[in-house]
Amino acid sequence: MTTGEEVLSGQIADGNATWLSRFLTDQGLEVSRRYTIGDRLPELVEQLCTRARSADVIIVNGGLGPTDDDFSAQAAAHALNEDLVLFPEWVQQLNSKFAQQGRTVSERQLKQARLPKSAQILDNPRGTACGFVVQIHRAWVYFTPGPPFELHKMMREQIMPHLAEHLGGPRAAFVKKITTFGIGEARINDLTAALRVPTGVRVGYRATFPYTEVKLMGAGEEAEQQAEAFLPELRAAFGDNVVFEGNASLELRLQDEMIKHGFTLATAESCTGGMIASRIVDNSGSSAWFHRGYVTYTNAAKHDMLGVPNALFDSVGAVSTEVAAAMAAGAVKHGKVSHALAVSGIAGPGGGTETKPVGTVAFGLASPEQLVSMLLQLPNWGREKIRILSATIALDMLRRSLEGVSLEPTSKFLKVVSFQTDKL
Amino acid sequence: MTTGEEVLSGQIADGNATWLSRFLTDQGLEVSRRYTIGDRLPELVEQLCTRARSADVIIVNGGLGPTDDDFSAQAAAHALNEDLVLFPEWVQQLNSKFAQQGRTVSERQLKQARLPKSAQILDNPRGTACGFVVQIHRAWVYFTPGPPFELHKMMREQIMPHLAEHLGGPRAAFVKKITTFGIGEARINDLTAALRVPTGVRVGYRATFPYTEVKLMGAGEEAEQQAEAFLPELRAAFGDNVVFEGNASLELRLQDEMIKHGFTLATAESCTGGMIASRIVDNSGSSAWFHRGYVTYTNAAKHDMLGVPNALFDSVGAVSTEVAAAMAAGAVKHGKVSHALAVSGIAGPGGGTETKPVGTVAFGLASPEQLVSMLLQLPNWGREKIRILSATIALDMLRRSLEGVSLEPTSKFLKVVSFQTDKL
């Protein structure tokens, strides 16, 4: 149960609900329903009383803070028909937390130490609002703080042990995930439907832009072994469209491969504007293979920083295989690296022409063996998606190059205008 | 009501629920509850039958696709006690959509044209699954496709007009938003509580990392005028911590200011690794002021690309005011721009030392007037947050410089290790 007008009115995404669902599923606990209710005391009380008659466990998120619209503790007290009382144990924590920052606890902050009488405190080392657990009807009801950073720690360190103690450990559920790029959900479904999925193993699909994931799910050791044995067959069905497995990422996979071979990378980005570099740097350890990036948003920058001949901008334009190839070649040379990726495109909404509409993007890859460049027509799904898709296509070019498979896209969403391979 | 195991198990965020909530709220329609249920036919049927007795409108999202786990149409048919029938109108649409791509409609795809008998088709020009509307008990129930791009168009062009026709237009609701950076939720609450908020206007808070938003909400013309009159007072209470208002962004605000003054920018990024550049390039029109970015992840790159003296790396280290200042100065010079932002820090989890723990980040800003550099100690909230916070602090330095207010952070979460201002 997540609470908050800001969630219900869509002002913020319900990221905690997503995280909680995934976390509990990964622990083998089945989430049967999710509710979102606003900051309305009677509704929260009603839902608590109703759901506590059928659920084993309810996790309530949010509404523990010091502000006027936080009243989860009050709702719990109503549902329990108890009073709110000041818990000296948490007052002391508040005092010491505030003292560390040289501040004193205000009356408003003290509200966070007022809990229903029968509550048991759940420590929150990362925040000033403690969590708490109460028993309402048949359910254990856990009240958790809104900030994700606090919630995660509390779930792992306080709530899971408490659950295991009071409900017994759940049986181990498993999820095995294959992430693909360049094939759609319907095609994935068809490819999978042609295979014999072991009984006890469920198959799920999920389009998570720009990828499509396939998952094998189930519970128990036997089913997990069967899923494991089935994986190679599934993998083979998707061929070179598999970009990574499990909870890795395309970037992490590249990191492993590049480091293994002692390769190094520079990026040269125009319309993606640093997104490729940033996605790589998002992973710790990236400095071992990613050395530098050139964000060459203007033609002058492409010329100054990468040595792209100015004549090309007039003759073939900045969005061309020639310029992308020159950017990649320049980045390898000036960056003193083994590999370079280059992207130059029209992300829109303006800038499109009849021959090069919005979504026209040129890619370049320089490697020790070759210089590959291609001009693609991406669907005009808007600036943000064009940029994300472009960054992913570029990173996937590098993956394909490292794997020694074809670099030419076959996705039915991408139109290949031209594709070229040269010696560097 | 959003459906799908992948949502309930947390494998994907319920972005459509968020979008729908916000969209409907913005149209003055109150969302009273949100449900998420898995791909379980009986549960969906039960919820439909139950909720259709109390709600005016239900929007069901997802489960219209061609794959085996899509059965929203079947659930509707059950709830209505009707058969699923093939709608020739949509078969024809499918045929023409597929013909355009040179493909033929498979039996699997045809499933998308099977709807409950009393259904009325809602066109989906962006996809192959049509939406539909049926009346169950007192409620109009709209079935919408999962892909956001399809959902949005259908809501705007099909469902809102249908709703207005059958339920009458809602009264205009308003939301006025002020976004702040550098002050926490409790402090914001205190500052606001000291003001006299007009009756009929509600105040809401929302921490959306790394910002805190304050919103004035209500419905009707009179309340909106009162909110409008109250805004300057609210704005004044937050002083120079206001980074933007309404649905703008810090980046868009900078874009307006920089273009107005004819200023241009280059970025020099180490730990943020292109994130600042990418956040700027995310906005169309950014080429008018953002010229280039240097992603200098290694010391060699900082030296080669920006002219940072190699001696500095040994004497004061890459994460220092000296190096940040040299990066900014180098970016202004080599980039031939009026302004430059530089960031060099330790995002972790590795790389921290006793004197420079994870979260130590150096910032530089070069402007026509001055060269500002500072070394901050950010809280160690993990690599991703350190990077996002660093990028935002850098962009906010530029905002503060353009506004002529102090550049030294006062947030209680940031420790200022050193702060320096020099002539360029």
PDB file of C-alpha atoms in Angstrom, chain A residues 36-275:
ATOM      1  CA  THR A  36      -2.253   3.400  -3.991  1.00  0.00           C
ATOM      2  CA  ILE A  37      -4.272   5.743  -1.834  1.00  0.00           C
ATOM      3  CA  GLY A  38      -4.007   9.457  -1.223  1.00  0.00           C
ATOM      4  CA  ASP A  39      -3.237  11.248   2.014  1.00  0.00           C
ATOM      5  CA  ARG A  40      -6.744  10.673   3.280  1.00  0.00           C
ATOM      6  CA  LEU A  41      -6.919   9.283   6.771  1.00  0.00           C
ATOM      7  CA  PRO A  42     -10.351   7.547   6.592  1.00  0.00           C
ATOM      8  CA  GLU A  43      -9.470   5.753   3.361  1.00  0.00           C
ATOM      9  CA  LEU A  44      -6.163   4.509   4.722  1.00  0.00           C
ATOM     10  CA  VAL A  45      -7.848   3.262   7.906  1.00  0.00           C
ATOM     11  CA  GLU A  46     -10.554   1.503   5.899  1.00  0.00           C
ATOM     12  CA  GLN A  47      -8.066  -0.207   3.586  1.00  0.00           C
ATOM     13  CA  LEU A  48      -5.923  -1.297   6.518  1.00  0.00           C
ATOM     14  CA  CYS A  49      -8.890  -2.842   8.322  1.00  0.00           C
ATOM     15  CA  THR A  50     -10.215  -4.555   5.175  1.00  0.00           C
ATOM     16  CA  ARG A  51      -6.957  -5.933   3.804  1.00  0.00           C
ATOM     17  CA  ALA A  52      -5.668  -7.028   7.206  1.00  0.00           C
ATOM     18  CA  ARG A  53      -8.433  -9.660   7.261  1.00  0.00           C
ATOM     19  CA  SER A  54      -7.119 -11.480   4.168  1.00  0.00           C
ATOM     20  CA  ALA A  55      -3.418 -10.661   3.709  1.00  0.00           C
ATOM     21  CA  ASP A  56      -0.560 -12.243   5.654  1.00  0.00           C
ATOM     22  CA  VAL A  57       1.626  -9.219   5.304  1.00  0.00           C
ATOM     23  CA  ILE A  58       0.930  -5.616   4.419  1.00  0.00           C
ATOM     24  CA  ILE A  59       3.664  -3.136   3.740  1.00  0.00           C
ATOM     25  CA  VAL A  60       2.571   0.470   4.014  1.00  0.00           C
ATOM     26  CA  ASN A  61       4.921   2.988   2.481  1.00  0.00           C
ATOM     27  CA  GLY A  62       5.112   6.691   3.159  1.00  0.00           C
ATOM     28  CA  GLY A  63       3.439   9.134   5.497  1.00  0.00           C
ATOM     29  CA  LEU A  64       5.903   8.856   8.389  1.00  0.00           C
ATOM     30  CA  GLY A  65       7.538  12.241   7.957  1.00  0.00           C
ATOM     31  CA  PRO A  66       7.282  15.398  10.028  1.00  0.00           C
ATOM     32  CA  THR A  67       4.975  17.362   7.727  1.00  0.00           C
ATOM     33  CA  ASP A  68       1.259  17.985   8.158  1.00  0.00           C
ATOM     34  CA  ASP A  69       0.220  15.597   5.410  1.00  0.00           C
ATOM     35  CA  ASP A  70       1.986  12.594   6.987  1.00  0.00           C
ATOM     36  CA  PHE A  71      -0.386  10.502   9.072  1.00  0.00           C
ATOM     37  CA  SER A  72       0.354   6.800   8.657  1.00  0.00           C
ATOM     38  CA  ALA A  73       1.001   6.390  12.389  1.00  0.00           C
ATOM     39  CA  GLN A  74      -2.354   8.009  13.105  1.00  0.00           C
ATOM     40  CA  ALA A  75      -4.069   5.634  10.642  1.00  0.00           C
ATOM     41  CA  ALA A  76      -2.455   2.643  12.339  1.00  0.00           C
ATOM     42  CA  ALA A  77      -3.598   3.903  15.740  1.00  0.00           C
ATOM     43  CA  HIS A  78      -7.186   4.286  14.442  1.00  0.00           C
ATOM     44  CA  ALA A  79      -7.176   0.811  12.886  1.00  0.00           C
ATOM     45  CA  LEU A  80      -5.876  -0.633  16.165  1.00  0.00           C
ATOM     46  CA  ASN A  81      -8.134   1.555  18.281  1.00  0.00           C
ATOM     47  CA  GLU A  82      -5.086   2.639  20.228  1.00  0.00           C
ATOM     48  CA  ASP A  83      -3.590   5.973  21.238  1.00  0.00           C
ATOM     49  CA  LEU A  84      -0.456   7.474  19.792  1.00  0.00           C
ATOM     50  CA  VAL A  85       2.235   7.616  22.429  1.00  0.00           C
ATOM     51  CA  LEU A  86       5.708   9.145  22.506  1.00  0.00           C
ATOM     52  CA  PHE A  87       8.395   6.440  22.227  1.00  0.00           C
ATOM     53  CA  PRO A  88      11.345   7.667  24.363  1.00  0.00           C
ATOM     54  CA  GLU A  89      13.647   5.235  22.518  1.00  0.00           C
ATOM     55  CA  TRP A  90      13.122   7.153  19.242  1.00  0.00           C
ATOM     56  CA  VAL A  91      13.176  10.578  20.908  1.00  0.00           C
ATOM     57  CA  GLN A  92      16.671   9.688  22.064  1.00  0.00           C
ATOM     58  CA  GLN A  93      17.664   8.650  18.524  1.00  0.00           C
ATOM     59  CA  LEU A  94      16.305  11.920  17.154  1.00  0.00           C
ATOM     60  CA  ASN A  95      18.241  13.893  19.739  1.00  0.00           C
ATOM     61  CA  SER A  96      21.497  12.184  18.862  1.00  0.00           C
ATOM     62  CA  LYS A  97      20.919  12.408  15.075  1.00  0.00           C
ATOM     63  CA  PHE A  98      20.224  16.123  15.305  1.00  0.00           C
ATOM     64  CA  ALA A  99      23.071  16.748  17.746  1.00  0.00           C
ATOM     65  CA  GLN A 100      25.511  15.327  15.181  1.00  0.00           C
ATOM     66  CA  GLN A 101      24.469  18.062  12.777  1.00  0.00           C
ATOM     67  CA  GLY A 102      24.576  20.676  15.520  1.00  0.00           C
ATOM     68  CA  ARG A 103      20.798  21.090  15.522  1.00  0.00           C
ATOM     69  CA  THR A 104      18.074  20.548  18.090  1.00  0.00           C
ATOM     70  CA  VAL A 105      14.870  18.548  17.644  1.00  0.00           C
ATOM     71  CA  SER A 106      11.850  20.720  16.867  1.00  0.00           C
ATOM     72  CA  GLU A 107       8.301  19.957  17.995  1.00  0.00           C
ATOM     73  CA  ARG A 108       7.495  19.131  14.372  1.00  0.00           C
ATOM     74  CA  GLN A 109      10.288  16.552  14.176  1.00  0.00           C
ATOM     75  CA  LEU A 110       9.158  14.998  17.458  1.00  0.00           C
ATOM     76  CA  LYS A 111       5.977  13.879  15.738  1.00  0.00           C
ATOM     77  CA  GLN A 112       8.058  11.089  14.201  1.00  0.00           C
ATOM     78  CA  ALA A 113       8.448   9.453  17.623  1.00  0.00           C
ATOM     79  CA  ARG A 114       4.662   9.232  18.223  1.00  0.00           C
ATOM     80  CA  LEU A 115       3.494   5.699  17.379  1.00  0.00           C
ATOM     81  CA  PRO A 116       0.552   3.427  18.245  1.00  0.00           C
ATOM     82  CA  LYS A 117       0.943   1.962  21.714  1.00  0.00           C
ATOM     83  CA  SER A 118       1.494  -1.660  20.565  1.00  0.00           C
ATOM     84  CA  ALA A 119       4.003  -0.731  17.877  1.00  0.00           C
ATOM     85  CA  GLN A 120       7.467  -2.170  17.679  1.00  0.00           C
ATOM     86  CA  ILE A 121      10.054   0.262  16.333  1.00  0.00           C
ATOM     87  CA  LEU A 122      11.989  -0.540  13.142  1.00  0.00           C
ATOM     88  CA  ASP A 123      15.283   1.286  13.137  1.00  0.00           C
ATOM     89  CA  ASN A 124      16.024   3.780  10.371  1.00  0.00           C
ATOM     90  CA  PRO A 125      19.738   4.550  10.491  1.00  0.00           C
ATOM     91  CA  ARG A 126      19.443   6.640   7.335  1.00  0.00           C
ATOM     92  CA  GLY A 127      16.646   8.956   8.363  1.00  0.00           C
ATOM     93  CA  THR A 128      14.737  10.667  11.111  1.00  0.00           C
ATOM     94  CA  ALA A 129      11.434   8.774  10.725  1.00  0.00           C
ATOM     95  CA  CYS A 130      11.493   5.330  12.291  1.00  0.00           C
ATOM     96  CA  GLY A 131       9.460   2.504  10.822  1.00  0.00           C
ATOM     97  CA  PHE A 132       7.237   0.297  12.945  1.00  0.00           C
ATOM     98  CA  VAL A 133       5.344  -2.961  12.854  1.00  0.00           C
ATOM     99  CA  VAL A 134       1.937  -3.742  14.346  1.00  0.00           C
ATOM    100  CA  GLN A 135      -0.402  -6.700  14.152  1.00  0.00           C
ATOM    101  CA  ILE A 136      -3.857  -5.869  12.777  1.00  0.00           C
ATOM    102  CA  HIS A 137      -6.291  -8.796  12.570  1.00  0.00           C
ATOM    103  CA  ARG A 138      -4.337 -11.621  10.895  1.00  0.00           C
ATOM    104  CA  ALA A 139      -1.728  -9.444   9.186  1.00  0.00           C
ATOM    105  CA  TRP A 140       1.671  -8.174  10.150  1.00  0.00           C
ATOM    106  CA  VAL A 141       1.613  -4.571   9.006  1.00  0.00           C
ATOM    107  CA  TYR A 142       4.936  -2.861   8.396  1.00  0.00           C
ATOM    108  CA  PHE A 143       5.089   0.914   8.139  1.00  0.00           C
ATOM    109  CA  THR A 144       8.037   2.149   6.114  1.00  0.00           C
ATOM    110  CA  PRO A 145       9.497   5.560   5.230  1.00  0.00           C
ATOM    111  CA  GLY A 146       9.092   7.144   1.805  1.00  0.00           C
ATOM    112  CA  PRO A 147      12.721   7.951   0.901  1.00  0.00           C
ATOM    113  CA  PRO A 148      13.921   4.925  -1.119  1.00  0.00           C
ATOM    114  CA  PHE A 149      17.361   4.933   0.450  1.00  0.00           C
ATOM    115  CA  GLU A 150      15.799   4.531   3.908  1.00  0.00           C
ATOM    116  CA  LEU A 151      13.160   2.051   2.782  1.00  0.00           C
ATOM    117  CA  HIS A 152      15.694  -0.298   1.161  1.00  0.00           C
ATOM    118  CA  LYS A 153      17.875  -0.581   4.225  1.00  0.00           C
ATOM    119  CA  MET A 154      14.886  -1.088   6.511  1.00  0.00           C
ATOM    120  CA  MET A 155      13.429  -3.829   4.296  1.00  0.00           C
ATOM    121  CA  ARG A 156      16.724  -5.692   4.144  1.00  0.00           C
ATOM    122  CA  GLU A 157      17.895  -5.319   7.716  1.00  0.00           C
ATOM    123  CA  GLN A 158      14.735  -5.011   9.787  1.00  0.00           C
ATOM    124  CA  ILE A 159      11.701  -6.339   7.982  1.00  0.00           C
ATOM    125  CA  MET A 160      13.001  -9.456   6.203  1.00  0.00           C
ATOM    126  CA  PRO A 161      14.467 -10.925   9.427  1.00  0.00           C
ATOM    127  CA  HIS A 162      11.244 -10.071  11.287  1.00  0.00           C
ATOM    128  CA  LEU A 163       9.180 -11.736   8.544  1.00  0.00           C
ATOM    129  CA  ALA A 164      11.353 -14.842   8.495  1.00  0.00           C
ATOM    130  CA  GLU A 165      11.001 -15.129  12.272  1.00  0.00           C
ATOM    131  CA  HIS A 166       7.224 -14.728  12.317  1.00  0.00           C
ATOM    132  CA  LEU A 167       6.090 -16.333   9.053  1.00  0.00           C
ATOM    133  CA  GLY A 168       8.848 -18.842   8.319  1.00  0.00           C
ATOM    134  CA  GLY A 169      11.132 -18.490   5.328  1.00  0.00           C
ATOM    135  CA  PRO A 170       9.478 -18.449   1.926  1.00  0.00           C
ATOM    136  CA  ARG A 171      10.527 -21.115  -0.592  1.00  0.00           C
ATOM    137  CA  ALA A 172      13.117 -19.904  -2.969  1.00  0.00           C
ATOM    138  CA  ALA A 173      11.650 -18.370  -6.093  1.00  0.00           C
ATOM    139  CA  PHE A 174      13.810 -17.786  -9.125  1.00  0.00           C
ATOM    140  CA  VAL A 175      13.808 -15.464 -12.097  1.00  0.00           C
ATOM    141  CA  LYS A 176      16.191 -15.964 -14.999  1.00  0.00           C
ATOM    142  CA  LYS A 177      16.313 -13.109 -17.415  1.00  0.00           C
ATOM    143  CA  ILE A 178      17.552 -12.710 -20.980  1.00  0.00           C
ATOM    144  CA  THR A 179      17.539  -9.200 -22.416  1.00  0.00           C
ATOM    145  CA  THR A 180      17.352  -8.705 -26.173  1.00  0.00           C
ATOM    146  CA  PHE A 181      17.705  -5.705 -28.443  1.00  0.00           C
ATOM    147  CA  GLY A 182      16.341  -5.425 -31.960  1.00  0.00           C
ATOM    148  CA  ILE A 183      13.430  -7.859 -31.849  1.00  0.00           C
ATOM    149  CA  GLY A 184       9.862  -7.056 -30.763  1.00  0.00           C
ATOM    150  CA  GLU A 185       7.612  -8.682 -28.196  1.00  0.00           C
ATOM    151  CA  ALA A 186       5.373 -10.518 -30.678  1.00  0.00           C
ATOM    152  CA  ARG A 187       8.369 -12.037 -32.474  1.00  0.00           C
ATOM    153  CA  ILE A 188       9.901 -13.054 -29.139  1.00  0.00           C
ATOM    154  CA  ASN A 189       6.617 -14.658 -28.166  1.00  0.00           C
ATOM    155  CA  ASP A 190       6.500 -16.608 -31.448  1.00  0.00           C
ATOM    156  CA  LEU A 191      10.097 -17.767 -31.085  1.00  0.00           C
ATOM    157  CA  THR A 192       9.443 -18.917 -27.537  1.00  0.00           C
ATOM    158  CA  ALA A 193       6.100 -20.541 -28.323  1.00  0.00           C
ATOM    159  CA  ALA A 194       7.931 -22.824 -30.784  1.00  0.00           C
ATOM    160  CA  LEU A 195      10.003 -24.231 -27.923  1.00  0.00           C
ATOM    161  CA  ARG A 196       8.989 -26.783 -25.315  1.00  0.00           C
ATOM    162  CA  VAL A 197       8.974 -24.868 -22.024  1.00  0.00           C
ATOM    163  CA  PRO A 198       9.444 -27.196 -19.007  1.00  0.00           C
ATOM    164  CA  THR A 199       6.420 -27.617 -16.768  1.00  0.00           C
ATOM    165  CA  GLY A 200       6.644 -25.588 -13.581  1.00  0.00           C
ATOM    166  CA  VAL A 201       8.459 -22.838 -15.441  1.00  0.00           C
ATOM    167  CA  ARG A 202       6.575 -19.725 -16.516  1.00  0.00           C
ATOM    168  CA  VAL A 203       7.718 -17.505 -19.360  1.00  0.00           C
ATOM    169  CA  GLY A 204       7.206 -13.736 -19.183  1.00  0.00           C
ATOM    170  CA  TYR A 205       7.901 -10.958 -21.650  1.00  0.00           C
ATOM    171  CA  ARG A 206       8.531  -7.338 -20.995  1.00  0.00           C
ATOM    172  CA  ALA A 207       9.237  -4.486 -23.342  1.00  0.00           C
ATOM    173  CA  THR A 208      11.459  -2.067 -21.459  1.00  0.00           C
ATOM    174  CA  PHE A 209      12.536   0.522 -23.932  1.00  0.00           C
ATOM    175  CA  PRO A 210      14.734   0.003 -25.843  1.00  0.00           C
ATOM    176  CA  TYR A 211      15.031  -3.662 -24.844  1.00  0.00           C
ATOM    177  CA  THR A 212      12.733  -6.674 -24.734  1.00  0.00           C
ATOM    178  CA  GLU A 213      13.222  -9.064 -21.829  1.00  0.00           C
ATOM    179  CA  VAL A 214      12.298 -12.698 -21.591  1.00  0.00           C
ATOM    180  CA  LYS A 215      12.060 -14.272 -18.177  1.00  0.00           C
ATOM    181  CA  LEU A 216      11.814 -17.795 -16.841  1.00  0.00           C
ATOM    182  CA  MET A 217      10.112 -17.806 -13.467  1.00  0.00           C
ATOM    183  CA  GLY A 218       9.097 -20.394 -10.908  1.00  0.00           C
ATOM    184  CA  ALA A 219       9.738 -21.626  -7.408  1.00  0.00           C
ATOM    185  CA  GLY A 220      11.508 -24.617  -5.942  1.00  0.00           C
ATOM    186  CA  GLU A 221      14.760 -26.369  -6.706  1.00  0.00           C
ATOM    187  CA  GLU A 222      13.465 -28.797  -9.315  1.00  0.00           C
ATOM    188  CA  ALA A 223      11.825 -26.120 -11.437  1.00  0.00           C
ATOM    189  CA  GLU A 224      14.947 -24.024 -11.207  1.00  0.00           C
ATOM    190  CA  GLN A 225      17.098 -26.869 -12.516  1.00  0.00           C
ATOM    191  CA  GLN A 226      14.709 -27.384 -15.417  1.00  0.00           C
ATOM    192  CA  ALA A 227      14.780 -23.662 -16.205  1.00  0.00           C
ATOM    193  CA  GLU A 228      18.575 -23.735 -16.102  1.00  0.00           C
ATOM    194  CA  ALA A 229      18.640 -26.655 -18.558  1.00  0.00           C
ATOM    195  CA  PHE A 230      16.194 -24.844 -20.857  1.00  0.00           C
ATOM    196  CA  LEU A 231      18.166 -21.582 -20.936  1.00  0.00           C
ATOM    197  CA  PRO A 232      20.635 -22.510 -23.728  1.00  0.00           C
ATOM    198  CA  GLU A 233      17.743 -23.381 -26.046  1.00  0.00           C
ATOM    199  CA  LEU A 234      16.023 -20.073 -25.301  1.00  0.00           C
ATOM    200  CA  ARG A 235      19.260 -18.163 -25.770  1.00  0.00           C
ATOM    201  CA  ALA A 236      19.853 -19.848 -29.124  1.00  0.00           C
ATOM    202  CA  ALA A 237      16.385 -18.849 -30.335  1.00  0.00           C
ATOM    203  CA  PHE A 238      17.216 -15.159 -30.012  1.00  0.00           C
ATOM    204  CA  GLY A 239      20.688 -15.518 -31.555  1.00  0.00           C
ATOM    205  CA  ASP A 240      22.870 -12.436 -31.636  1.00  0.00           C
ATOM    206  CA  ASN A 241      20.032 -10.234 -30.380  1.00  0.00           C
ATOM    207  CA  VAL A 242      20.812 -11.269 -26.789  1.00  0.00           C
ATOM    208  CA  VAL A 243      22.558  -8.281 -25.238  1.00  0.00           C
ATOM    209  CA  PHE A 244      22.940  -9.490 -21.679  1.00  0.00           C
ATOM    210  CA  GLU A 245      21.604 -11.951 -19.116  1.00  0.00           C
ATOM    211  CA  GLY A 246      20.523 -11.703 -15.515  1.00  0.00           C
ATOM    212  CA  ASN A 247      20.829  -8.381 -13.772  1.00  0.00           C
ATOM    213  CA  ALA A 248      23.809  -7.153 -15.776  1.00  0.00           C
ATOM    214  CA  SER A 249      23.507  -4.419 -18.389  1.00  0.00           C
ATOM    215  CA  LEU A 250      24.822  -3.840 -21.881  1.00  0.00           C
ATOM    216  CA  GLU A 251      27.365  -1.419 -20.411  1.00  0.00           C
ATOM    217  CA  LEU A 252      28.581  -3.918 -17.800  1.00  0.00           C
ATOM    218  CA  ARG A 253      28.889  -6.624 -20.418  1.00  0.00           C
ATOM    219  CA  LEU A 254      30.996  -4.295 -22.569  1.00  0.00           C
ATOM    220  CA  GLN A 255      33.069  -3.421 -19.523  1.00  0.00           C
ATOM    221  CA  ASP A 256      33.887  -7.091 -18.905  1.00  0.00           C
ATOM    222  CA  GLU A 257      34.773  -7.770 -22.531  1.00  0.00           C
ATOM    223  CA  MET A 258      36.799  -4.618 -23.097  1.00  0.00           C
ATOM    224  CA  ILE A 259      38.845  -5.089 -19.921  1.00  0.00           C
ATOM    225  CA  LYS A 260      39.379  -8.777 -20.708  1.00  0.00           C
ATOM    226  CA  HIS A 261      40.928  -7.853 -24.069  1.00  0.00           C
ATOM    227  CA  GLY A 262      42.775  -4.819 -22.748  1.00  0.00           C
ATOM    228  CA  PHE A 263      40.777  -2.559 -25.047  1.00  0.00           C
ATOM    229  CA  THR A 264      40.048   1.107 -24.381  1.00  0.00           C
ATOM    230  CA  LEU A 265      37.276   3.391 -25.608  1.00  0.00           C
ATOM    231  CA  ALA A 266      36.640   6.998 -26.513  1.00  0.00           C
ATOM    232  CA  THR A 267      33.254   8.363 -27.545  1.00  0.00           C
ATOM    233  CA  ALA A 268      32.396  11.118 -30.007  1.00  0.00           C
ATOM    234  CA  GLU A 269      28.830  12.262 -29.556  1.00  0.00           C
ATOM    235  CA  SER A 270      26.641  14.840 -31.199  1.00  0.00           C
ATOM    236  CA  CYS A 271      22.888  14.225 -30.787  1.00  0.00           C
ATOM    237  CA  THR A 272      23.386  11.823 -27.872  1.00  0.00           C
ATOM    238  CA  GLY A 273      25.366  14.645 -26.238  1.00  0.00           C
ATOM    239  CA  GLY A 274      27.315  12.693 -23.645  1.00  0.00           C
ATOM    240  CA  MET A 275      24.669  10.074 -22.932  1.00  0.00           C
TER     241      MET A 275
END
